[in-house]
Amino acid sequence: MALETAAGGLAFLVGRVVFGVLLGFMGLGHFTGLDGMSGYAEAKGVPAPRLAVTLSGLMLIAGGLAIALGVYPLVGAAAIALFFLGVTPVMHDFWTVDDPEQRQSEMTNFLKNGTLFGAALVLAAFSSTAWPYALNIGL
């Protein structure tokens, strides 16, 4: 298996740290931009938008850190996958947007989120395997 080679292990480490830390950074943005993100969520019809933004920020931070560190990797990957599964079609519903520029922006975000959802599923698939250079807590 590629994870068992030094190069494969190092690539997996860098990939999961970049993935996890950037997701955590996205989650922090939910708190630093809470008012704006809550307003956008409210405009999209999200119930209890402030609470939803707060909880989704926590999911990104906790899931991202779990993946980066290799701590309860299934829980972390599942939190990230559930975040993208729930948020993407609601917040980036490009098919309902009339303005071509806004539609393109929403489609780009939809596709980005779909990609991140897929990556989270891949990490979930590897969650029962010991990860190289990880704390490997909660396997």
PDB file of C-alpha atoms in Angstrom:
ATOM      1  CA  MET A   1       0.000   0.000   0.000  1.00  0.00           C
ATOM      2  CA  ALA A   2       1.318   3.478  -0.862  1.00  0.00           C
ATOM      3  CA  LEU A   3       0.887   4.693   2.713  1.00  0.00           C
ATOM      4  CA  GLU A   4       3.520   2.190   3.819  1.00  0.00           C
ATOM      5  CA  THR A   5       6.313   3.775   1.774  1.00  0.00           C
ATOM      6  CA  ALA A   6       8.211   6.794   3.051  1.00  0.00           C
ATOM      7  CA  ALA A   7       7.144   8.930   0.082  1.00  0.00           C
ATOM      8  CA  GLY A   8       3.531   7.773   0.317  1.00  0.00           C
ATOM      9  CA  GLY A   9       3.421   8.391   4.055  1.00  0.00           C
ATOM     10  CA  LEU A  10       4.903  11.853   3.659  1.00  0.00           C
ATOM     11  CA  ALA A  11       2.479  12.737   0.844  1.00  0.00           C
ATOM     12  CA  PHE A  12      -0.447  11.527   2.966  1.00  0.00           C
ATOM     13  CA  LEU A  13       0.810  13.592   5.921  1.00  0.00           C
ATOM     14  CA  VAL A  14       1.180  16.774   3.879  1.00  0.00           C
ATOM     15  CA  GLY A  15      -2.153  16.211   2.140  1.00  0.00           C
ATOM     16  CA  ARG A  16      -4.140  15.621   5.293  1.00  0.00           C
ATOM     17  CA  VAL A  17      -2.459  18.479   7.187  1.00  0.00           C
ATOM     18  CA  VAL A  18      -3.137  20.921   4.346  1.00  0.00           C
ATOM     19  CA  PHE A  19      -6.714  19.625   4.009  1.00  0.00           C
ATOM     20  CA  GLY A  20      -7.405  19.672   7.755  1.00  0.00           C
ATOM     21  CA  VAL A  21      -5.744  22.992   8.576  1.00  0.00           C
ATOM     22  CA  LEU A  22      -7.433  24.808   5.695  1.00  0.00           C
ATOM     23  CA  LEU A  23     -10.810  23.404   6.724  1.00  0.00           C
ATOM     24  CA  GLY A  24     -10.123  24.560  10.270  1.00  0.00           C
ATOM     25  CA  PHE A  25      -9.234  27.991   8.913  1.00  0.00           C
ATOM     26  CA  MET A  26     -12.526  28.021   6.987  1.00  0.00           C
ATOM     27  CA  GLY A  27     -14.274  27.185  10.253  1.00  0.00           C
ATOM     28  CA  LEU A  28     -12.592  30.087  12.023  1.00  0.00           C
ATOM     29  CA  GLY A  29     -13.990  32.312   9.282  1.00  0.00           C
ATOM     30  CA  HIS A  30     -17.452  31.330  10.459  1.00  0.00           C
ATOM     31  CA  PHE A  31     -16.684  33.060  13.750  1.00  0.00           C
ATOM     32  CA  THR A  32     -14.755  36.071  12.492  1.00  0.00           C
ATOM     33  CA  GLY A  33     -17.446  36.721   9.879  1.00  0.00           C
ATOM     34  CA  LEU A  34     -20.399  35.490  11.933  1.00  0.00           C
ATOM     35  CA  ASP A  35     -22.688  38.440  11.188  1.00  0.00           C
ATOM     36  CA  GLY A  36     -22.140  38.393   7.431  1.00  0.00           C
ATOM     37  CA  MET A  37     -22.330  34.607   7.146  1.00  0.00           C
ATOM     38  CA  SER A  38     -25.466  34.527   9.304  1.00  0.00           C
ATOM     39  CA  GLY A  39     -27.078  37.135   7.067  1.00  0.00           C
ATOM     40  CA  TYR A  40     -26.216  35.115   3.966  1.00  0.00           C
ATOM     41  CA  ALA A  41     -27.556  31.933   5.579  1.00  0.00           C
ATOM     42  CA  GLU A  42     -30.744  33.758   6.510  1.00  0.00           C
ATOM     43  CA  ALA A  43     -31.129  34.992   2.917  1.00  0.00           C
ATOM     44  CA  LYS A  44     -30.821  31.364   1.761  1.00  0.00           C
ATOM     45  CA  GLY A  45     -33.644  30.364   4.115  1.00  0.00           C
ATOM     46  CA  VAL A  46     -31.546  28.546   6.715  1.00  0.00           C
ATOM     47  CA  PRO A  47     -33.456  28.260  10.010  1.00  0.00           C
ATOM     48  CA  ALA A  48     -31.641  29.680  13.058  1.00  0.00           C
ATOM     49  CA  PRO A  49     -28.874  31.019  10.800  1.00  0.00           C
ATOM     50  CA  ARG A  50     -26.574  32.272  13.566  1.00  0.00           C
ATOM     51  CA  LEU A  51     -26.692  28.900  15.318  1.00  0.00           C
ATOM     52  CA  ALA A  52     -26.239  27.072  12.008  1.00  0.00           C
ATOM     53  CA  VAL A  53     -23.153  29.135  11.141  1.00  0.00           C
ATOM     54  CA  THR A  54     -21.712  28.573  14.618  1.00  0.00           C
ATOM     55  CA  LEU A  55     -22.297  24.809  14.545  1.00  0.00           C
ATOM     56  CA  SER A  56     -20.971  24.453  11.014  1.00  0.00           C
ATOM     57  CA  GLY A  57     -17.864  26.418  11.997  1.00  0.00           C
ATOM     58  CA  LEU A  58     -17.309  24.039  14.896  1.00  0.00           C
ATOM     59  CA  MET A  59     -17.725  21.047  12.562  1.00  0.00           C
ATOM     60  CA  LEU A  60     -15.058  22.433  10.235  1.00  0.00           C
ATOM     61  CA  ILE A  61     -12.623  23.219  13.045  1.00  0.00           C
ATOM     62  CA  ALA A  62     -13.065  19.928  14.916  1.00  0.00           C
ATOM     63  CA  GLY A  63     -13.150  17.817  11.752  1.00  0.00           C
ATOM     64  CA  GLY A  64     -10.177  19.610  10.245  1.00  0.00           C
ATOM     65  CA  LEU A  65      -8.063  19.204  13.378  1.00  0.00           C
ATOM     66  CA  ALA A  66      -9.042  15.540  13.714  1.00  0.00           C
ATOM     67  CA  ILE A  67      -7.889  14.878  10.154  1.00  0.00           C
ATOM     68  CA  ALA A  68      -4.688  16.916  10.460  1.00  0.00           C
ATOM     69  CA  LEU A  69      -3.668  15.201  13.698  1.00  0.00           C
ATOM     70  CA  GLY A  70      -5.069  11.719  13.047  1.00  0.00           C
ATOM     71  CA  VAL A  71      -7.325  11.825  16.118  1.00  0.00           C
ATOM     72  CA  TYR A  72     -10.663  10.023  15.688  1.00  0.00           C
ATOM     73  CA  PRO A  73     -10.229  10.213  11.923  1.00  0.00           C
ATOM     74  CA  LEU A  74     -13.608   8.655  11.117  1.00  0.00           C
ATOM     75  CA  VAL A  75     -15.415  11.185  13.299  1.00  0.00           C
ATOM     76  CA  GLY A  76     -13.432  14.053  11.760  1.00  0.00           C
ATOM     77  CA  ALA A  77     -13.956  12.893   8.180  1.00  0.00           C
ATOM     78  CA  ALA A  78     -17.646  12.240   8.848  1.00  0.00           C
ATOM     79  CA  ALA A  79     -18.087  15.735  10.323  1.00  0.00           C
ATOM     80  CA  ILE A  80     -16.505  17.261   7.225  1.00  0.00           C
ATOM     81  CA  ALA A  81     -18.518  15.079   4.840  1.00  0.00           C
ATOM     82  CA  LEU A  82     -21.786  15.852   6.648  1.00  0.00           C
ATOM     83  CA  PHE A  83     -20.979  19.560   6.619  1.00  0.00           C
ATOM     84  CA  PHE A  84     -20.492  19.591   2.846  1.00  0.00           C
ATOM     85  CA  LEU A  85     -23.423  17.257   2.192  1.00  0.00           C
ATOM     86  CA  GLY A  86     -25.797  19.530   4.098  1.00  0.00           C
ATOM     87  CA  VAL A  87     -24.407  22.944   3.254  1.00  0.00           C
ATOM     88  CA  THR A  88     -23.547  22.637  -0.427  1.00  0.00           C
ATOM     89  CA  PRO A  89     -26.992  22.231  -2.032  1.00  0.00           C
ATOM     90  CA  VAL A  90     -28.561  24.827   0.289  1.00  0.00           C
ATOM     91  CA  MET A  91     -25.949  27.566   0.195  1.00  0.00           C
ATOM     92  CA  HIS A  92     -24.696  27.129  -3.367  1.00  0.00           C
ATOM     93  CA  ASP A  93     -27.890  26.380  -5.297  1.00  0.00           C
ATOM     94  CA  PHE A  94     -26.597  27.793  -8.579  1.00  0.00           C
ATOM     95  CA  TRP A  95     -29.527  26.326 -10.504  1.00  0.00           C
ATOM     96  CA  THR A  96     -31.880  28.875  -8.851  1.00  0.00           C
ATOM     97  CA  VAL A  97     -29.754  31.951  -9.634  1.00  0.00           C
ATOM     98  CA  ASP A  98     -30.669  34.174 -12.582  1.00  0.00           C
ATOM     99  CA  ASP A  99     -27.663  36.509 -12.662  1.00  0.00           C
ATOM    100  CA  PRO A 100     -24.973  34.822 -14.819  1.00  0.00           C
ATOM    101  CA  GLU A 101     -22.024  36.057 -12.725  1.00  0.00           C
ATOM    102  CA  GLN A 102     -23.616  35.066  -9.431  1.00  0.00           C
ATOM    103  CA  ARG A 103     -24.670  31.720 -10.945  1.00  0.00           C
ATOM    104  CA  GLN A 104     -21.058  31.063 -11.981  1.00  0.00           C
ATOM    105  CA  SER A 105     -19.817  31.979  -8.499  1.00  0.00           C
ATOM    106  CA  GLU A 106     -22.345  29.667  -6.846  1.00  0.00           C
ATOM    107  CA  MET A 107     -21.506  26.860  -9.290  1.00  0.00           C
ATOM    108  CA  THR A 108     -17.800  27.257  -8.565  1.00  0.00           C
ATOM    109  CA  ASN A 109     -18.458  27.027  -4.826  1.00  0.00           C
ATOM    110  CA  PHE A 110     -20.801  24.062  -5.358  1.00  0.00           C
ATOM    111  CA  LEU A 111     -18.131  22.205  -7.342  1.00  0.00           C
ATOM    112  CA  LYS A 112     -15.402  23.080  -4.811  1.00  0.00           C
ATOM    113  CA  ASN A 113     -17.550  21.811  -1.974  1.00  0.00           C
ATOM    114  CA  GLY A 114     -18.379  18.651  -3.902  1.00  0.00           C
ATOM    115  CA  THR A 115     -14.677  18.016  -4.346  1.00  0.00           C
ATOM    116  CA  LEU A 116     -14.029  18.515  -0.633  1.00  0.00           C
ATOM    117  CA  PHE A 117     -16.954  16.200   0.165  1.00  0.00           C
ATOM    118  CA  GLY A 118     -15.325  13.519  -1.981  1.00  0.00           C
ATOM    119  CA  ALA A 119     -11.958  14.004  -0.280  1.00  0.00           C
ATOM    120  CA  ALA A 120     -13.607  13.648   3.139  1.00  0.00           C
ATOM    121  CA  LEU A 121     -15.167  10.351   2.010  1.00  0.00           C
ATOM    122  CA  VAL A 122     -11.755   9.092   0.869  1.00  0.00           C
ATOM    123  CA  LEU A 123     -10.297   9.931   4.270  1.00  0.00           C
ATOM    124  CA  ALA A 124     -13.242   8.199   5.955  1.00  0.00           C
ATOM    125  CA  ALA A 125     -12.470   5.091   3.887  1.00  0.00           C
ATOM    126  CA  PHE A 126      -8.895   5.106   5.245  1.00  0.00           C
ATOM    127  CA  SER A 127      -9.938   5.944   8.813  1.00  0.00           C
ATOM    128  CA  SER A 128      -9.572   2.405  10.180  1.00  0.00           C
ATOM    129  CA  THR A 129      -5.997   2.140   8.897  1.00  0.00           C
ATOM    130  CA  ALA A 130      -3.137   3.546  10.973  1.00  0.00           C
ATOM    131  CA  TRP A 131      -2.077   6.803   9.354  1.00  0.00           C
ATOM    132  CA  PRO A 132       1.652   7.471   8.996  1.00  0.00           C
ATOM    133  CA  TYR A 133       2.957  10.363  11.095  1.00  0.00           C
ATOM    134  CA  ALA A 134      -0.345  10.666  12.975  1.00  0.00           C
ATOM    135  CA  LEU A 135      -1.412  10.363  16.589  1.00  0.00           C
ATOM    136  CA  ASN A 136      -3.716   7.481  15.526  1.00  0.00           C
ATOM    137  CA  ILE A 137      -6.070   7.972  18.448  1.00  0.00           C
ATOM    138  CA  GLY A 138      -9.571   6.563  18.091  1.00  0.00           C
ATOM    139  CA  LEU A 139      -9.036   4.129  15.229  1.00  0.00           C
TER     140      LEU A 139
END
